[in-house]
Amino acid sequence: MTKCFHCGDDCNNITIEHQEKFFCCIGCKTVFDILADYDLAYYYDLENTPGISPKDIAGKYDFLDNVSIVEKLIEFSNESTQIVTFLIPSIHCSSCIWVLENLTKLNSAIKTSQVNFPEKTVRITYSTKEISMKDLVYLLCRIGYEPHISLSDSSKKEKYIDRSLIYKLGIAGFAFGNVMFLSFPEYFEVNEFWLDQFKNLFRWLMFAFSVPVVFYSGKDYFISGVKGLRSGILNIDIPIAIGISVLFVRSTVDIVMNWGTGFFDSLTGLIFFLLLGKFFQQKTYSYLSFERDYKSYFPIAVTRLIKRTKTAFFEEQAEVYKIKKGDRLLIRNNELIPVDGIIINGNALIDYSFVTGEAEPIMKGSGDKIFAGGKQLSGILEIEVLKSVEQSYLTQLWSNSIFSKDVSGIFQTLIDRISKRFTVGVLSIAFSATLFWLVYDPSKAFNVFTAVLIVACPCAIALATPFTLGNLLRIFGRNKLYLKEASVIEQIAKVDTVVFDKTGTLTTNKKSVITYEGIALTSEEESLLTSTLRASNHPLSRALYAILDKNDIHTLDEFEEEVGQGISSKLNHKSMKVGSYSFVDEGAKINVKSVSENNDKTAVHVSANNTYKGCYIFHNEYRDGVAKIFEVLGKSKSLIVLSGDNEGEKERLKSMLPNGTNLLFNQQPIDKLEFIKTLQKQGKTVMMVGDGLNDSGALIQSDVGIVISEDINVFSPACDGILAASKFKNLISFFNLSQKGVHIIKWSFLLSLCYNIIGISFAVTGHLMPVIAAILMPLSSISVVVFTTLATQYVSRGLN
Amino acid sequence: MNIIYLLLTVSVIVALVFFAAFIYAVKKGQYDDIYTPSIRMLFEDEIVKENPKEKPVITKKKH
């Protein structure tokens, strides 16, 4: 099979030979020509088959003629220039970067263009006098880089990037290095003349470097500590905050009283390491957004029909937010229906796949109600609006309070539980040691009290979690489970109930398993069936046609397709009807037993010469390893399947899954949400595994919401993690790894506790020298980091 | 040995200059995308062909 030179797809039906290269479609060839004409063929040298086949977009971006919509998209504008940033999901390789940054060669009106690869965006500056935004979008589409413009762009907020952690880390690192240099001479306390001369200068310089570290870099620990105290939780930031303040106060007192050099080196080092841990944990997949709602799916504008006279209408591009009840809309082929409505004109074939996960489109005729979120697949449709976008059936789900609630940070982490005992322990040691010295040698009491709090500062404990979870986060990412943040791993380890959505999650989007039930077809009938199906464009016909023998195809004498019903054909006085049961069995009233049984299933019925023959039943294809996942996970967790579909697949599912698996059908989106809530009220920690927008509520409500995605670049609903569908069977390993991760954290707590005991034994006896603290602190931190890194690599060795 | 005052002042100033440069770079967003530039620098200046063809105008097409 030849592969397309441009996009790398197999050339299935057509192969276009052009300049000794092969292309799979006209679109790919056109892109090649454009690039070749403008001396941009270097595109193909950078990567093999980097291209994307351009899609048909006629009329799709007409809304960019509407000035008020364009204004919402642009970032900056003056008389002659505009700057716009487009999200282009198809950016995937270095060739993409190169060609998009050379747009200026395609059109001189484009001044500059810059790609941000991790975010998959391109920022374009162009001259408005020479090119409009619509033309710019068309230019991008023509070379296969169609931008994604959605409803969420219309309420764009000022983009704010939080860089404070980098500043804090920078300041801490800078001060740490300088303080180390300045404190170095005094580590070897020799009574040297010049050292004595400059001692004070050095000490005050160190003090100066430490001030911004304590009051700026370290301020989050104080804030979080106070917050913890207010809500009655002894979190890990409290001993850290105590440690930092004691270090600072003690060191300042030391140099003021000329008692010693203080612990400024340990102080800056401590904050630097802590921030480094925070930074490491912060691995983000910026091109995957975990906060999406329906707005990222919905179009920004739609064609509205305005009555001019009684019969004549004119079209207008209107913003979706301005659509009111009673408006008439024109939905073109492949457009998404943004509001609930009634079909006035045209036949609808609506794909609700990203609402329900169900791949098979649904037929509707005029007078039928359609819901927002579906995609029209067959021609032009005219609808009358029943509800505005925010009140539509699907979008109403987002008005549920769960979407406005900040659910993060409610659960108690492992470290919170440990820090409580830790803080109590350290404080009691500090006070009892002070009491002892007050009786024995009061001059040492202050020294010992501060030394205990300094050395017990849980730096290594605080580093164990971010490094373990940060490592696992990266390992998971390499295995295509992309988590929103590291703390999700701890949650996964705690999960005791897993709820699966059925369609699109347990099943693939394809319905490729087809079985036949009824009276066997003769070879003549079968060839007539193949010839009939060949002419139809209905997805079920295409799927069935694909599996039938195609040796004996004839040209039909008669062919008629009734939309939403079926096809009838004639050849050599033999007639055939293919389609829904009511359509096929119109004349012959034979009630086949299987028909009533198969009512709930997706089926194509066949009759020949007005005699009912039987039906082809389309089964969902289950993902690899579904049975195994249920078997293995079922041992330790309770598993539930929640499906929005009817019970058609119940028996098959039951036979596949272990006994006792709870199966629930006909679940509306809000039912799923409520179901999860009930489970949580029973004290369960719930993971929801879903895929479509209809799972959104359940995904947010659950403790861990994982979305299964066939293509991770396609948008998925708000969740805690996105799992590539091909890695579905790895779900078991992810559970195991998360649990092992928690064990690693516990072991590193033990390790750092050892260091703390050594340090405290120095401290309580009144022997803590600054140099010992300066050695112990980094040593414990580094050994914990090394331990967690090696341990996570070791436990995940089987996964890669 | 009083030269050490001067040396210290100079070294601290130099350090502060680099530190200011770092803050400036972060503020300007130079660390926001640390991946794309690493690829961009590998692009070679592509060879410009002799006598370029008459270039068709791409945006004036009817949609």
PDB file of N, CA, C and O in Angstrom, chain A residues 259-304:
ATOM      1  N   TRP A 259      27.410  36.059  68.968  1.00  0.00           N
ATOM      2  CA  TRP A 259      27.594  34.711  69.502  1.00  0.00           C
ATOM      3  C   TRP A 259      28.141  33.733  68.462  1.00  0.00           C
ATOM      4  O   TRP A 259      28.730  32.737  68.778  1.00  0.00           O
ATOM      5  N   GLY A 260      27.841  33.998  67.230  1.00  0.00           N
ATOM      6  CA  GLY A 260      28.280  33.059  66.185  1.00  0.00           C
ATOM      7  C   GLY A 260      27.810  33.543  64.837  1.00  0.00           C
ATOM      8  O   GLY A 260      27.279  34.657  64.708  1.00  0.00           O
ATOM      9  N   THR A 261      27.973  32.700  63.831  1.00  0.00           N
ATOM     10  CA  THR A 261      27.658  33.148  62.480  1.00  0.00           C
ATOM     11  C   THR A 261      26.180  32.956  62.137  1.00  0.00           C
ATOM     12  O   THR A 261      25.703  33.450  61.141  1.00  0.00           O
ATOM     13  N   GLY A 262      25.475  32.179  62.940  1.00  0.00           N
ATOM     14  CA  GLY A 262      24.066  31.940  62.613  1.00  0.00           C
ATOM     15  C   GLY A 262      23.903  30.812  61.610  1.00  0.00           C
ATOM     16  O   GLY A 262      24.881  30.182  61.204  1.00  0.00           O
ATOM     17  N   PHE A 263      22.665  30.563  61.216  1.00  0.00           N
ATOM     18  CA  PHE A 263      22.357  29.426  60.326  1.00  0.00           C
ATOM     19  C   PHE A 263      21.802  29.901  58.990  1.00  0.00           C
ATOM     20  O   PHE A 263      20.921  29.271  58.421  1.00  0.00           O
ATOM     21  N   PHE A 264      22.300  31.057  58.506  1.00  0.00           N
ATOM     22  CA  PHE A 264      21.727  31.599  57.277  1.00  0.00           C
ATOM     23  C   PHE A 264      21.903  30.648  56.090  1.00  0.00           C
ATOM     24  O   PHE A 264      21.058  30.574  55.207  1.00  0.00           O
ATOM     25  N   ASP A 265      23.017  29.909  56.070  1.00  0.00           N
ATOM     26  CA  ASP A 265      23.244  28.945  54.986  1.00  0.00           C
ATOM     27  C   ASP A 265      22.173  27.859  54.988  1.00  0.00           C
ATOM     28  O   ASP A 265      21.586  27.541  53.953  1.00  0.00           O
ATOM     29  N   SER A 266      21.876  27.315  56.171  1.00  0.00           N
ATOM     30  CA  SER A 266      20.836  26.280  56.254  1.00  0.00           C
ATOM     31  C   SER A 266      19.473  26.857  55.908  1.00  0.00           C
ATOM     32  O   SER A 266      18.662  26.210  55.243  1.00  0.00           O
ATOM     33  N   LEU A 267      19.251  28.077  56.357  1.00  0.00           N
ATOM     34  CA  LEU A 267      17.955  28.722  56.139  1.00  0.00           C
ATOM     35  C   LEU A 267      17.667  28.890  54.643  1.00  0.00           C
ATOM     36  O   LEU A 267      16.631  28.434  54.134  1.00  0.00           O
ATOM     37  N   THR A 268      18.616  29.489  53.923  1.00  0.00           N
ATOM     38  CA  THR A 268      18.383  29.707  52.486  1.00  0.00           C
ATOM     39  C   THR A 268      18.361  28.384  51.733  1.00  0.00           C
ATOM     40  O   THR A 268      17.569  28.198  50.811  1.00  0.00           O
ATOM     41  N   GLY A 269      19.221  27.456  52.163  1.00  0.00           N
ATOM     42  CA  GLY A 269      19.252  26.135  51.517  1.00  0.00           C
ATOM     43  C   GLY A 269      17.927  25.415  51.693  1.00  0.00           C
ATOM     44  O   GLY A 269      17.380  24.847  50.735  1.00  0.00           O
ATOM     45  N   LEU A 270      17.401  25.471  52.908  1.00  0.00           N
ATOM     46  CA  LEU A 270      16.133  24.808  53.204  1.00  0.00           C
ATOM     47  C   LEU A 270      15.019  25.310  52.279  1.00  0.00           C
ATOM     48  O   LEU A 270      14.325  24.518  51.634  1.00  0.00           O
ATOM     49  N   ILE A 271      14.897  26.635  52.195  1.00  0.00           N
ATOM     50  CA  ILE A 271      13.809  27.189  51.380  1.00  0.00           C
ATOM     51  C   ILE A 271      14.037  26.876  49.896  1.00  0.00           C
ATOM     52  O   ILE A 271      13.107  26.545  49.167  1.00  0.00           O
ATOM     53  N   PHE A 272      15.291  26.925  49.481  1.00  0.00           N
ATOM     54  CA  PHE A 272      15.603  26.609  48.093  1.00  0.00           C
ATOM     55  C   PHE A 272      15.199  25.163  47.755  1.00  0.00           C
ATOM     56  O   PHE A 272      14.530  24.912  46.757  1.00  0.00           O
ATOM     57  N   PHE A 273      15.559  24.231  48.595  1.00  0.00           N
ATOM     58  CA  PHE A 273      15.217  22.820  48.329  1.00  0.00           C
ATOM     59  C   PHE A 273      13.700  22.602  48.342  1.00  0.00           C
ATOM     60  O   PHE A 273      13.155  21.884  47.505  1.00  0.00           O
ATOM     61  N   LEU A 274      13.043  23.247  49.304  1.00  0.00           N
ATOM     62  CA  LEU A 274      11.589  23.086  49.399  1.00  0.00           C
ATOM     63  C   LEU A 274      10.902  23.595  48.129  1.00  0.00           C
ATOM     64  O   LEU A 274      10.017  22.941  47.575  1.00  0.00           O
ATOM     65  N   LEU A 275      11.361  24.750  47.666  1.00  0.00           N
ATOM     66  CA  LEU A 275      10.745  25.315  46.460  1.00  0.00           C
ATOM     67  C   LEU A 275      11.065  24.468  45.232  1.00  0.00           C
ATOM     68  O   LEU A 275      10.255  24.330  44.327  1.00  0.00           O
ATOM     69  N   LEU A 276      12.276  23.882  45.254  1.00  0.00           N
ATOM     70  CA  LEU A 276      12.658  23.008  44.147  1.00  0.00           C
ATOM     71  C   LEU A 276      11.691  21.826  44.059  1.00  0.00           C
ATOM     72  O   LEU A 276      11.274  21.430  42.974  1.00  0.00           O
ATOM     73  N   GLY A 277      11.338  21.276  45.231  1.00  0.00           N
ATOM     74  CA  GLY A 277      10.367  20.182  45.271  1.00  0.00           C
ATOM     75  C   GLY A 277       9.028  20.607  44.702  1.00  0.00           C
ATOM     76  O   GLY A 277       8.421  19.902  43.894  1.00  0.00           O
ATOM     77  N   LYS A 278       8.588  21.812  45.081  1.00  0.00           N
ATOM     78  CA  LYS A 278       7.319  22.331  44.559  1.00  0.00           C
ATOM     79  C   LYS A 278       7.378  22.467  43.047  1.00  0.00           C
ATOM     80  O   LYS A 278       6.435  22.145  42.335  1.00  0.00           O
ATOM     81  N   PHE A 279       8.506  22.964  42.590  1.00  0.00           N
ATOM     82  CA  PHE A 279       8.687  23.199  41.159  1.00  0.00           C
ATOM     83  C   PHE A 279       8.659  21.873  40.392  1.00  0.00           C
ATOM     84  O   PHE A 279       8.069  21.759  39.332  1.00  0.00           O
ATOM     85  N   PHE A 280       9.284  20.872  40.975  1.00  0.00           N
ATOM     86  CA  PHE A 280       9.368  19.582  40.315  1.00  0.00           C
ATOM     87  C   PHE A 280       7.997  18.924  40.202  1.00  0.00           C
ATOM     88  O   PHE A 280       7.696  18.235  39.239  1.00  0.00           O
ATOM     89  N   GLN A 281       7.170  19.161  41.209  1.00  0.00           N
ATOM     90  CA  GLN A 281       5.857  18.540  41.231  1.00  0.00           C
ATOM     91  C   GLN A 281       4.936  19.154  40.194  1.00  0.00           C
ATOM     92  O   GLN A 281       3.936  18.574  39.791  1.00  0.00           O
ATOM     93  N   GLN A 282       5.322  20.361  39.766  1.00  0.00           N
ATOM     94  CA  GLN A 282       4.435  21.137  38.920  1.00  0.00           C
ATOM     95  C   GLN A 282       4.610  20.787  37.454  1.00  0.00           C
ATOM     96  O   GLN A 282       4.946  21.639  36.653  1.00  0.00           O
ATOM     97  N   LYS A 283       4.426  19.544  37.109  1.00  0.00           N
ATOM     98  CA  LYS A 283       4.531  19.177  35.695  1.00  0.00           C
ATOM     99  C   LYS A 283       3.160  19.385  35.071  1.00  0.00           C
ATOM    100  O   LYS A 283       2.175  18.807  35.497  1.00  0.00           O
ATOM    101  N   THR A 284       3.109  20.234  34.082  1.00  0.00           N
ATOM    102  CA  THR A 284       1.801  20.473  33.485  1.00  0.00           C
ATOM    103  C   THR A 284       1.825  20.078  32.022  1.00  0.00           C
ATOM    104  O   THR A 284       2.825  20.222  31.343  1.00  0.00           O
ATOM    105  N   TYR A 285       0.710  19.562  31.590  1.00  0.00           N
ATOM    106  CA  TYR A 285       0.549  19.281  30.169  1.00  0.00           C
ATOM    107  C   TYR A 285      -0.283  20.426  29.620  1.00  0.00           C
ATOM    108  O   TYR A 285      -1.505  20.369  29.621  1.00  0.00           O
ATOM    109  N   SER A 286       0.413  21.493  29.199  1.00  0.00           N
ATOM    110  CA  SER A 286      -0.336  22.720  28.939  1.00  0.00           C
ATOM    111  C   SER A 286      -1.289  22.602  27.757  1.00  0.00           C
ATOM    112  O   SER A 286      -2.257  23.331  27.672  1.00  0.00           O
ATOM    113  N   TYR A 287      -1.022  21.670  26.841  1.00  0.00           N
ATOM    114  CA  TYR A 287      -1.935  21.565  25.705  1.00  0.00           C
ATOM    115  C   TYR A 287      -3.174  20.749  26.042  1.00  0.00           C
ATOM    116  O   TYR A 287      -4.143  20.742  25.309  1.00  0.00           O
ATOM    117  N   LEU A 288      -3.115  20.047  27.167  1.00  0.00           N
ATOM    118  CA  LEU A 288      -4.312  19.337  27.607  1.00  0.00           C
ATOM    119  C   LEU A 288      -4.966  20.203  28.660  1.00  0.00           C
ATOM    120  O   LEU A 288      -4.329  20.584  29.613  1.00  0.00           O
ATOM    121  N   SER A 289      -6.186  20.525  28.459  1.00  0.00           N
ATOM    122  CA  SER A 289      -6.833  21.316  29.489  1.00  0.00           C
ATOM    123  C   SER A 289      -7.734  20.405  30.290  1.00  0.00           C
ATOM    124  O   SER A 289      -8.484  19.611  29.744  1.00  0.00           O
ATOM    125  N   PHE A 290      -7.628  20.528  31.608  1.00  0.00           N
ATOM    126  CA  PHE A 290      -8.430  19.656  32.462  1.00  0.00           C
ATOM    127  C   PHE A 290      -9.667  20.380  32.980  1.00  0.00           C
ATOM    128  O   PHE A 290     -10.378  19.878  33.805  1.00  0.00           O
ATOM    129  N   GLU A 291      -9.863  21.605  32.495  1.00  0.00           N
ATOM    130  CA  GLU A 291     -10.950  22.399  33.058  1.00  0.00           C
ATOM    131  C   GLU A 291     -12.048  22.677  32.034  1.00  0.00           C
ATOM    132  O   GLU A 291     -12.826  23.587  32.182  1.00  0.00           O
ATOM    133  N   ARG A 292     -12.073  21.941  30.960  1.00  0.00           N
ATOM    134  CA  ARG A 292     -13.002  22.313  29.909  1.00  0.00           C
ATOM    135  C   ARG A 292     -14.449  22.044  30.265  1.00  0.00           C
ATOM    136  O   ARG A 292     -14.774  21.086  30.932  1.00  0.00           O
ATOM    137  N   ASP A 293     -15.323  22.907  29.761  1.00  0.00           N
ATOM    138  CA  ASP A 293     -16.740  22.594  29.839  1.00  0.00           C
ATOM    139  C   ASP A 293     -17.292  22.634  28.408  1.00  0.00           C
ATOM    140  O   ASP A 293     -16.530  22.664  27.450  1.00  0.00           O
ATOM    141  N   TYR A 294     -18.588  22.665  28.300  1.00  0.00           N
ATOM    142  CA  TYR A 294     -19.167  22.591  26.961  1.00  0.00           C
ATOM    143  C   TYR A 294     -18.735  23.740  26.058  1.00  0.00           C
ATOM    144  O   TYR A 294     -18.761  23.631  24.848  1.00  0.00           O
ATOM    145  N   LYS A 295     -18.281  24.852  26.671  1.00  0.00           N
ATOM    146  CA  LYS A 295     -17.932  26.017  25.864  1.00  0.00           C
ATOM    147  C   LYS A 295     -16.793  25.747  24.894  1.00  0.00           C
ATOM    148  O   LYS A 295     -16.690  26.393  23.866  1.00  0.00           O
ATOM    149  N   SER A 296     -15.914  24.807  25.248  1.00  0.00           N
ATOM    150  CA  SER A 296     -14.816  24.510  24.343  1.00  0.00           C
ATOM    151  C   SER A 296     -15.266  23.672  23.163  1.00  0.00           C
ATOM    152  O   SER A 296     -14.541  23.505  22.198  1.00  0.00           O
ATOM    153  N   TYR A 297     -16.438  23.107  23.259  1.00  0.00           N
ATOM    154  CA  TYR A 297     -16.941  22.283  22.167  1.00  0.00           C
ATOM    155  C   TYR A 297     -17.834  23.100  21.237  1.00  0.00           C
ATOM    156  O   TYR A 297     -17.955  22.816  20.069  1.00  0.00           O
ATOM    157  N   PHE A 298     -18.507  24.078  21.852  1.00  0.00           N
ATOM    158  CA  PHE A 298     -19.559  24.753  21.109  1.00  0.00           C
ATOM    159  C   PHE A 298     -19.000  25.842  20.209  1.00  0.00           C
ATOM    160  O   PHE A 298     -18.001  26.469  20.534  1.00  0.00           O
ATOM    161  N   PRO A 299     -19.661  26.085  19.067  1.00  0.00           N
ATOM    162  CA  PRO A 299     -19.190  27.123  18.160  1.00  0.00           C
ATOM    163  C   PRO A 299     -19.444  28.506  18.757  1.00  0.00           C
ATOM    164  O   PRO A 299     -20.285  28.664  19.639  1.00  0.00           O
ATOM    165  N   ILE A 300     -18.703  29.471  18.258  1.00  0.00           N
ATOM    166  CA  ILE A 300     -18.849  30.824  18.780  1.00  0.00           C
ATOM    167  C   ILE A 300     -20.029  31.524  18.111  1.00  0.00           C
ATOM    168  O   ILE A 300     -20.659  32.403  18.674  1.00  0.00           O
ATOM    169  N   ALA A 301     -20.327  31.080  16.892  1.00  0.00           N
ATOM    170  CA  ALA A 301     -21.401  31.738  16.160  1.00  0.00           C
ATOM    171  C   ALA A 301     -22.182  30.726  15.348  1.00  0.00           C
ATOM    172  O   ALA A 301     -21.722  29.615  15.112  1.00  0.00           O
ATOM    173  N   VAL A 302     -23.373  31.125  14.941  1.00  0.00           N
ATOM    174  CA  VAL A 302     -24.225  30.225  14.189  1.00  0.00           C
ATOM    175  C   VAL A 302     -25.007  31.077  13.190  1.00  0.00           C
ATOM    176  O   VAL A 302     -25.151  32.286  13.371  1.00  0.00           O
ATOM    177  N   THR A 303     -25.481  30.430  12.113  1.00  0.00           N
ATOM    178  CA  THR A 303     -26.208  31.196  11.105  1.00  0.00           C
ATOM    179  C   THR A 303     -27.654  31.358  11.545  1.00  0.00           C
ATOM    180  O   THR A 303     -28.347  30.372  11.793  1.00  0.00           O
ATOM    181  N   ARG A 304     -28.094  32.607  11.654  1.00  0.00           N
ATOM    182  CA  ARG A 304     -29.475  32.848  12.045  1.00  0.00           C
ATOM    183  C   ARG A 304     -30.238  33.319  10.813  1.00  0.00           C
ATOM    184  O   ARG A 304     -29.732  34.090  10.014  1.00  0.00           O
TER     185      ARG A 304
END
